[in-house]
Amino acid sequence: MNRIRVAIQKSGRLSEKSLDLLQSCGLRFARSKDKLYWYGKDFPVDLLLVRDDDIPRMLLDGVCELGIVGENIAEEVMLESGEGGGMTQLRKLSFGGCRLSLAVPEDSSITSAQDLDGCRIATSYPALTNALLARRGITAETVKFSGSVEIAPGLGIADAISDLVSTGTTLRANHLIEMEVLFESTAALYGQLDKLSPEKRTMLDRLLARLDGVLLAAESKYVMLNAPRDAIEEITRLLPGAENPSLMNLEGAPDRVALHAVCREAVFWEHLEALRGAGATAILVLPVEKMLG
Ligand code: ATP
Ligand code: ZN
Protein backbone atom coordinates (compact mmCIF):
# COMPACT_ATOMS: atom_id res chain seq x y z
CA MET A 1 0.00 0.00 0.00
CA ASN A 2 1.69 3.16 -1.16
CA ARG A 3 0.26 5.54 1.38
CA ILE A 4 2.07 7.29 4.18
CA ARG A 5 0.60 7.33 7.66
CA VAL A 6 1.17 10.23 10.02
CA ALA A 7 0.34 9.87 13.71
CA ILE A 8 -0.61 12.99 15.64
CA GLN A 9 -2.05 13.59 19.11
CA LYS A 10 -5.82 13.09 19.15
CA SER A 11 -6.64 15.68 21.77
CA GLY A 12 -4.20 17.71 23.78
CA ARG A 13 -1.67 20.49 23.56
CA LEU A 14 -0.18 19.38 20.25
CA SER A 15 -3.34 18.38 18.37
CA GLU A 16 -4.46 21.61 16.76
CA LYS A 17 -1.02 22.84 15.74
CA SER A 18 -0.05 19.43 14.33
CA LEU A 19 -3.16 19.33 12.17
CA ASP A 20 -2.74 22.97 11.10
CA LEU A 21 0.82 22.27 10.03
CA LEU A 22 -0.17 19.29 7.88
CA GLN A 23 -3.04 21.27 6.36
CA SER A 24 -0.71 24.12 5.47
CA CYS A 25 1.31 21.54 3.52
CA GLY A 26 -1.79 21.06 1.36
CA LEU A 27 -3.04 17.86 2.99
CA ARG A 28 -6.81 17.39 3.16
CA PHE A 29 -8.49 14.60 5.04
CA ALA A 30 -11.83 12.84 4.93
CA ARG A 31 -12.70 12.78 8.62
CA SER A 32 -14.01 9.39 9.58
CA LYS A 33 -16.83 8.97 12.07
CA ASP A 34 -14.78 7.33 14.80
CA LYS A 35 -12.20 10.06 14.26
CA LEU A 36 -9.16 7.82 14.69
CA TYR A 37 -8.22 7.36 11.06
CA TRP A 38 -8.54 10.16 8.55
CA TYR A 39 -8.06 9.30 4.89
CA GLY A 40 -5.90 11.69 2.85
CA LYS A 41 -7.94 13.15 0.00
CA ASP A 42 -5.64 14.54 -2.65
CA PHE A 43 -2.29 13.32 -1.38
CA PRO A 44 -1.65 9.69 -0.32
CA VAL A 45 -1.03 10.66 3.29
CA ASP A 46 -3.42 9.41 5.98
CA LEU A 47 -3.75 10.55 9.56
CA LEU A 48 -3.87 8.48 12.74
CA LEU A 49 -5.19 10.26 15.83
CA VAL A 50 -3.78 8.70 18.99
CA ARG A 51 -2.45 9.45 22.47
CA ASP A 52 0.88 11.24 22.22
CA ASP A 53 2.59 8.57 24.35
CA ASP A 54 1.76 5.93 21.74
CA ILE A 55 3.35 7.75 18.81
CA PRO A 56 7.02 6.72 19.24
CA ARG A 57 6.06 3.08 19.70
CA MET A 58 3.90 3.18 16.57
CA LEU A 59 6.87 4.55 14.64
CA LEU A 60 9.22 1.92 16.03
CA ASP A 61 6.72 -0.83 15.20
CA GLY A 62 6.26 0.51 11.67
CA VAL A 63 2.54 1.22 12.17
CA CYS A 64 3.14 4.68 10.72
CA GLU A 65 5.96 6.33 8.79
CA LEU A 66 5.66 9.78 10.35
CA GLY A 67 4.62 11.17 13.71
CA ILE A 68 4.48 14.52 15.46
CA VAL A 69 5.29 14.27 19.15
CA GLY A 70 7.14 16.11 21.91
CA GLU A 71 10.89 15.50 22.02
CA ASN A 72 10.43 14.68 25.71
CA ILE A 73 8.37 11.60 24.86
CA ALA A 74 10.36 10.63 21.76
CA GLU A 75 13.67 10.80 23.64
CA GLU A 76 12.26 8.79 26.54
CA VAL A 77 11.04 5.99 24.30
CA MET A 78 14.21 5.97 22.18
CA LEU A 79 16.37 5.67 25.29
CA GLU A 80 14.10 2.98 26.71
CA SER A 81 14.11 0.91 23.54
CA GLY A 82 17.82 1.48 22.87
CA GLU A 83 19.36 3.21 19.83
CA GLY A 84 16.04 4.60 18.58
CA GLY A 85 15.26 1.57 16.40
CA GLY A 86 15.49 3.60 13.20
CA MET A 87 13.23 6.39 14.40
CA THR A 88 14.70 9.71 13.28
CA GLN A 89 13.94 13.30 14.10
CA LEU A 90 13.23 14.92 10.73
CA ARG A 91 12.27 18.47 11.72
CA LYS A 92 12.09 20.32 15.02
CA LEU A 93 8.86 22.34 15.18
CA SER A 94 8.10 25.70 16.72
CA PHE A 95 5.24 24.64 19.02
CA GLY A 96 4.81 22.48 22.14
CA GLY A 97 7.69 24.17 23.91
CA CYS A 98 8.29 23.13 27.52
CA ARG A 99 11.17 22.13 29.76
CA LEU A 100 11.93 19.06 31.84
CA SER A 101 13.02 20.46 35.18
CA LEU A 102 14.16 19.18 38.53
CA ALA A 103 12.07 20.51 41.40
CA VAL A 104 12.29 20.05 45.17
CA PRO A 105 10.06 20.96 48.12
CA GLU A 106 10.46 24.57 49.29
CA ASP A 107 11.95 23.42 52.60
CA SER A 108 14.30 20.83 51.10
CA SER A 109 18.00 20.78 51.92
CA ILE A 110 18.68 19.82 48.30
CA THR A 111 19.84 22.91 46.41
CA SER A 112 21.52 21.58 43.27
CA ALA A 113 21.40 18.59 40.96
CA GLN A 114 24.65 17.30 42.52
CA ASP A 115 22.81 16.87 45.85
CA LEU A 116 20.50 14.35 44.19
CA ASP A 117 23.14 11.62 44.08
CA GLY A 118 21.54 8.59 45.73
CA CYS A 119 18.14 10.31 46.11
CA ARG A 120 14.74 9.28 44.79
CA ILE A 121 13.22 11.26 41.93
CA ALA A 122 9.60 10.88 40.82
CA THR A 123 9.12 11.36 37.08
CA SER A 124 7.19 10.33 34.00
CA TYR A 125 10.52 10.35 32.15
CA PRO A 126 12.82 7.97 34.05
CA ALA A 127 15.07 7.01 31.12
CA LEU A 128 15.57 10.61 30.00
CA THR A 129 16.09 11.88 33.55
CA ASN A 130 18.61 9.13 34.35
CA ALA A 131 20.49 9.72 31.10
CA LEU A 132 20.69 13.48 31.64
CA LEU A 133 21.82 13.07 35.25
CA ALA A 134 24.32 10.34 34.33
CA ARG A 135 25.96 12.74 31.85
CA ARG A 136 26.75 14.91 34.84
CA GLY A 137 27.96 12.01 36.96
CA ILE A 138 24.84 11.89 39.12
CA THR A 139 23.16 8.58 39.95
CA ALA A 140 19.67 8.79 41.40
CA GLU A 141 16.83 6.32 41.76
CA THR A 142 13.81 7.17 39.62
CA VAL A 143 10.24 6.28 40.52
CA LYS A 144 7.93 6.22 37.51
CA PHE A 145 4.71 8.23 37.72
CA SER A 146 2.26 8.44 34.82
CA GLY A 147 0.78 11.71 36.01
CA SER A 148 0.52 14.05 39.04
CA VAL A 149 4.25 13.73 39.63
CA GLU A 150 4.14 16.89 41.75
CA ILE A 151 2.39 15.12 44.63
CA ALA A 152 5.19 12.57 45.13
CA PRO A 153 7.42 14.58 47.51
CA GLY A 154 4.43 15.49 49.72
CA LEU A 155 3.53 11.80 49.97
CA GLY A 156 7.07 10.95 51.03
CA ILE A 157 7.64 8.86 47.90
CA ALA A 158 10.45 10.98 46.48
CA ASP A 159 12.96 13.67 47.43
CA ALA A 160 12.57 15.51 44.15
CA ILE A 161 10.68 15.41 40.89
CA SER A 162 11.70 15.71 37.26
CA ASP A 163 8.70 17.04 35.39
CA LEU A 164 7.54 19.18 32.47
CA VAL A 165 7.13 22.83 33.28
CA SER A 166 5.93 25.70 31.16
CA THR A 167 4.86 28.44 33.56
CA GLY A 168 5.67 26.93 36.95
CA THR A 169 2.18 27.48 38.38
CA THR A 170 1.66 23.79 39.17
CA LEU A 171 4.99 23.64 40.97
CA ARG A 172 4.20 26.68 43.12
CA ALA A 173 0.74 25.32 43.96
CA ASN A 174 2.46 22.21 45.33
CA HIS A 175 5.15 24.13 47.25
CA LEU A 176 7.90 22.99 44.95
CA ILE A 177 10.80 25.06 43.64
CA GLU A 178 12.19 24.62 40.15
CA MET A 179 15.84 23.88 40.78
CA GLU A 180 17.37 23.21 37.39
CA VAL A 181 16.32 22.72 33.78
CA LEU A 182 17.40 19.30 32.50
CA PHE A 183 16.02 19.38 28.96
CA GLU A 184 14.34 21.91 26.65
CA SER A 185 11.70 20.29 24.47
CA THR A 186 9.48 21.20 21.52
CA ALA A 187 7.26 19.13 19.29
CA ALA A 188 9.08 17.52 16.37
CA LEU A 189 8.36 15.49 13.28
CA TYR A 190 9.79 11.98 13.50
CA GLY A 191 10.08 9.39 10.79
CA GLN A 192 10.58 5.65 10.55
CA LEU A 193 12.59 5.56 7.35
CA ASP A 194 13.74 1.93 7.34
CA LYS A 195 12.35 -0.20 4.54
CA LEU A 196 10.59 2.69 2.81
CA SER A 197 9.59 1.82 -0.76
CA PRO A 198 11.00 4.16 -3.42
CA GLU A 199 7.45 5.46 -4.01
CA LYS A 200 6.99 6.30 -0.35
CA ARG A 201 10.45 7.87 -0.25
CA THR A 202 9.46 10.16 -3.15
CA MET A 203 6.23 11.12 -1.41
CA LEU A 204 8.03 11.78 1.83
CA ASP A 205 10.59 14.02 0.12
CA ARG A 206 7.80 15.97 -1.54
CA LEU A 207 6.01 16.38 1.77
CA LEU A 208 9.20 17.50 3.53
CA ALA A 209 9.89 20.08 0.82
CA ARG A 210 6.41 21.51 1.38
CA LEU A 211 6.92 21.42 5.13
CA ASP A 212 10.21 23.29 4.82
CA GLY A 213 8.40 25.86 2.70
CA VAL A 214 5.77 26.32 5.40
CA LEU A 215 8.33 26.50 8.21
CA LEU A 216 10.49 28.96 6.32
CA ALA A 217 7.50 31.08 5.29
CA ALA A 218 6.33 31.26 8.90
CA GLU A 219 9.41 33.21 9.90
CA SER A 220 9.81 35.15 6.66
CA LYS A 221 8.40 38.53 5.67
CA TYR A 222 8.14 40.28 2.33
CA VAL A 223 9.37 43.86 2.70
CA MET A 224 8.66 46.63 0.21
CA LEU A 225 10.03 50.14 0.53
CA ASN A 226 11.24 53.14 -1.43
CA ALA A 227 14.87 54.12 -0.98
CA PRO A 228 17.40 56.69 -2.16
CA ARG A 229 19.51 55.06 -4.89
CA ASP A 230 22.72 55.82 -2.97
CA ALA A 231 21.44 54.06 0.19
CA ILE A 232 20.58 50.72 -1.42
CA GLU A 233 23.62 48.97 -0.02
CA GLU A 234 23.07 50.17 3.54
CA ILE A 235 19.35 49.41 3.40
CA THR A 236 19.97 45.88 2.11
CA ARG A 237 22.35 45.35 5.01
CA LEU A 238 19.71 46.52 7.50
CA LEU A 239 17.09 44.04 6.24
CA PRO A 240 17.26 40.94 8.48
CA GLY A 241 18.14 37.81 6.51
CA ALA A 242 17.57 39.37 3.07
CA GLU A 243 19.59 38.60 -0.04
CA ASN A 244 19.50 40.11 -3.52
CA PRO A 245 16.59 42.53 -3.29
CA SER A 246 14.66 43.43 -6.45
CA LEU A 247 14.99 47.06 -7.52
CA MET A 248 12.44 48.92 -9.61
CA ASN A 249 12.51 52.42 -11.03
CA LEU A 250 10.11 54.94 -9.59
CA GLU A 251 8.44 57.02 -12.29
CA GLY A 252 9.32 60.69 -11.89
CA ALA A 253 11.91 60.13 -9.11
CA PRO A 254 15.22 59.21 -10.77
CA ASP A 255 17.24 59.31 -7.53
CA ARG A 256 14.91 56.85 -5.71
CA VAL A 257 14.03 53.18 -6.27
CA ALA A 258 11.42 50.73 -5.06
CA LEU A 259 13.10 47.84 -3.25
CA HIS A 260 11.45 44.47 -2.56
CA ALA A 261 13.06 41.70 -0.51
CA VAL A 262 12.21 38.51 1.33
CA CYS A 263 13.53 38.66 4.90
CA ARG A 264 14.17 35.18 6.26
CA GLU A 265 14.35 36.36 9.85
CA ALA A 266 11.87 38.19 12.10
CA VAL A 267 11.37 41.86 11.23
CA PHE A 268 10.95 44.06 14.31
CA TRP A 269 9.97 47.73 14.73
CA GLU A 270 13.65 48.47 15.46
CA HIS A 271 14.57 47.24 11.97
CA LEU A 272 11.93 49.50 10.41
CA GLU A 273 13.14 52.49 12.40
CA ALA A 274 16.71 51.85 11.28
CA LEU A 275 15.54 51.57 7.67
CA ARG A 276 13.71 54.88 7.93
CA GLY A 277 16.84 56.38 9.47
CA ALA A 278 18.73 55.28 6.36
CA GLY A 279 16.28 57.13 4.14
CA ALA A 280 13.65 54.46 3.38
CA THR A 281 10.03 55.57 3.03
CA ALA A 282 6.68 53.82 2.43
CA ILE A 283 7.91 50.69 4.24
CA LEU A 284 5.49 47.76 4.02
CA VAL A 285 5.95 44.38 5.74
CA LEU A 286 3.81 41.54 4.42
CA PRO A 287 3.43 37.95 5.64
CA VAL A 288 4.62 35.15 3.37
CA GLU A 289 2.24 32.22 3.03
CA LYS A 290 4.22 29.62 1.08
CA MET A 291 7.74 29.28 -0.27
CA LEU A 292 9.30 26.79 -2.62
CA GLY A 293 12.72 26.74 -4.19
P1 ATP B 1 -2.54 12.33 25.83
O1 ATP B 1 -3.95 12.15 26.20
O2 ATP B 1 -2.38 12.44 24.33
O3 ATP B 1 -1.62 11.34 26.45
P2 ATP B 1 -1.17 14.24 27.57
O4 ATP B 1 -2.01 14.72 28.68
O5 ATP B 1 -0.11 13.24 27.82
O6 ATP B 1 -2.13 13.80 26.37
P3 ATP B 1 -0.56 17.02 26.86
O7 ATP B 1 -0.74 17.59 28.20
O8 ATP B 1 -1.53 17.40 25.80
O9 ATP B 1 -0.41 15.43 26.87
O10 ATP B 1 0.93 17.38 26.38
C1 ATP B 1 1.43 16.94 25.17
C2 ATP B 1 2.83 17.45 25.01
O11 ATP B 1 2.84 18.87 25.04
C3 ATP B 1 3.83 17.08 26.08
O12 ATP B 1 4.35 15.79 25.92
C4 ATP B 1 4.90 18.15 25.88
O13 ATP B 1 5.76 17.77 24.83
C5 ATP B 1 4.10 19.35 25.45
N1 ATP B 1 3.92 20.39 26.49
C6 ATP B 1 4.02 21.73 26.29
N2 ATP B 1 3.81 22.41 27.43
C7 ATP B 1 3.58 21.53 28.39
C8 ATP B 1 3.29 21.62 29.78
N3 ATP B 1 3.23 22.78 30.42
N4 ATP B 1 3.07 20.49 30.46
C9 ATP B 1 3.10 19.32 29.81
N5 ATP B 1 3.38 19.17 28.52
C10 ATP B 1 3.62 20.25 27.80
ZN1 ZN C 1 0.31 11.64 26.99
XYZ file of N, CA, C and O in Angstrom, residues 24 26 41 60 71 80 83 123 130 150 184 192 217 255 259 268:
64
model
N -1.415 23.081 6.244
C -0.705 24.120 5.475
C 0.227 23.513 4.445
O 0.704 24.216 3.560
N -0.866 21.413 2.442
C -1.786 21.058 1.361
C -2.489 19.723 1.565
O -3.122 19.205 0.654
N -7.136 12.991 1.220
C -7.937 13.154 0.002
C -7.128 13.334 -1.276
O -7.240 12.550 -2.181
N 8.254 3.014 15.892
C 9.221 1.921 16.030
C 8.650 0.612 15.491
O 9.372 -0.195 14.917
N 9.569 16.131 21.921
C 10.893 15.503 22.020
C 11.039 14.784 23.354
O 11.734 13.766 23.447
N 14.652 4.202 26.129
C 14.105 2.979 26.707
C 14.309 1.793 25.779
O 14.673 0.703 26.212
N 18.925 2.814 21.174
C 19.357 3.214 19.833
C 18.289 3.797 18.923
O 18.530 4.066 17.757
N 9.164 10.793 38.424
C 9.116 11.362 37.077
C 8.326 10.486 36.108
O 8.216 9.272 36.325
N 17.384 9.859 33.977
C 18.607 9.132 34.347
C 19.753 9.444 33.396
O 20.889 9.650 33.825
N 3.871 15.856 40.744
C 4.141 16.887 41.745
C 3.673 16.517 43.159
O 4.085 17.159 44.129
N 15.299 21.010 27.305
C 14.338 21.908 26.648
C 13.703 21.121 25.508
O 14.418 20.534 24.698
N 10.030 7.004 10.540
C 10.585 5.649 10.550
C 10.940 5.382 9.094
O 10.060 5.096 8.284
N 8.422 29.973 5.511
C 7.496 31.084 5.288
C 7.026 31.667 6.613
O 6.863 32.872 6.742
N 16.245 59.608 -8.580
C 17.237 59.311 -7.532
C 16.689 58.342 -6.477
O 17.349 58.048 -5.484
N 12.293 49.014 -3.582
C 13.101 47.840 -3.247
C 12.186 46.786 -2.609
O 11.423 47.098 -1.690
N 11.481 43.340 13.153
C 10.949 44.060 14.307
C 10.823 45.556 14.004
O 11.406 46.057 13.043
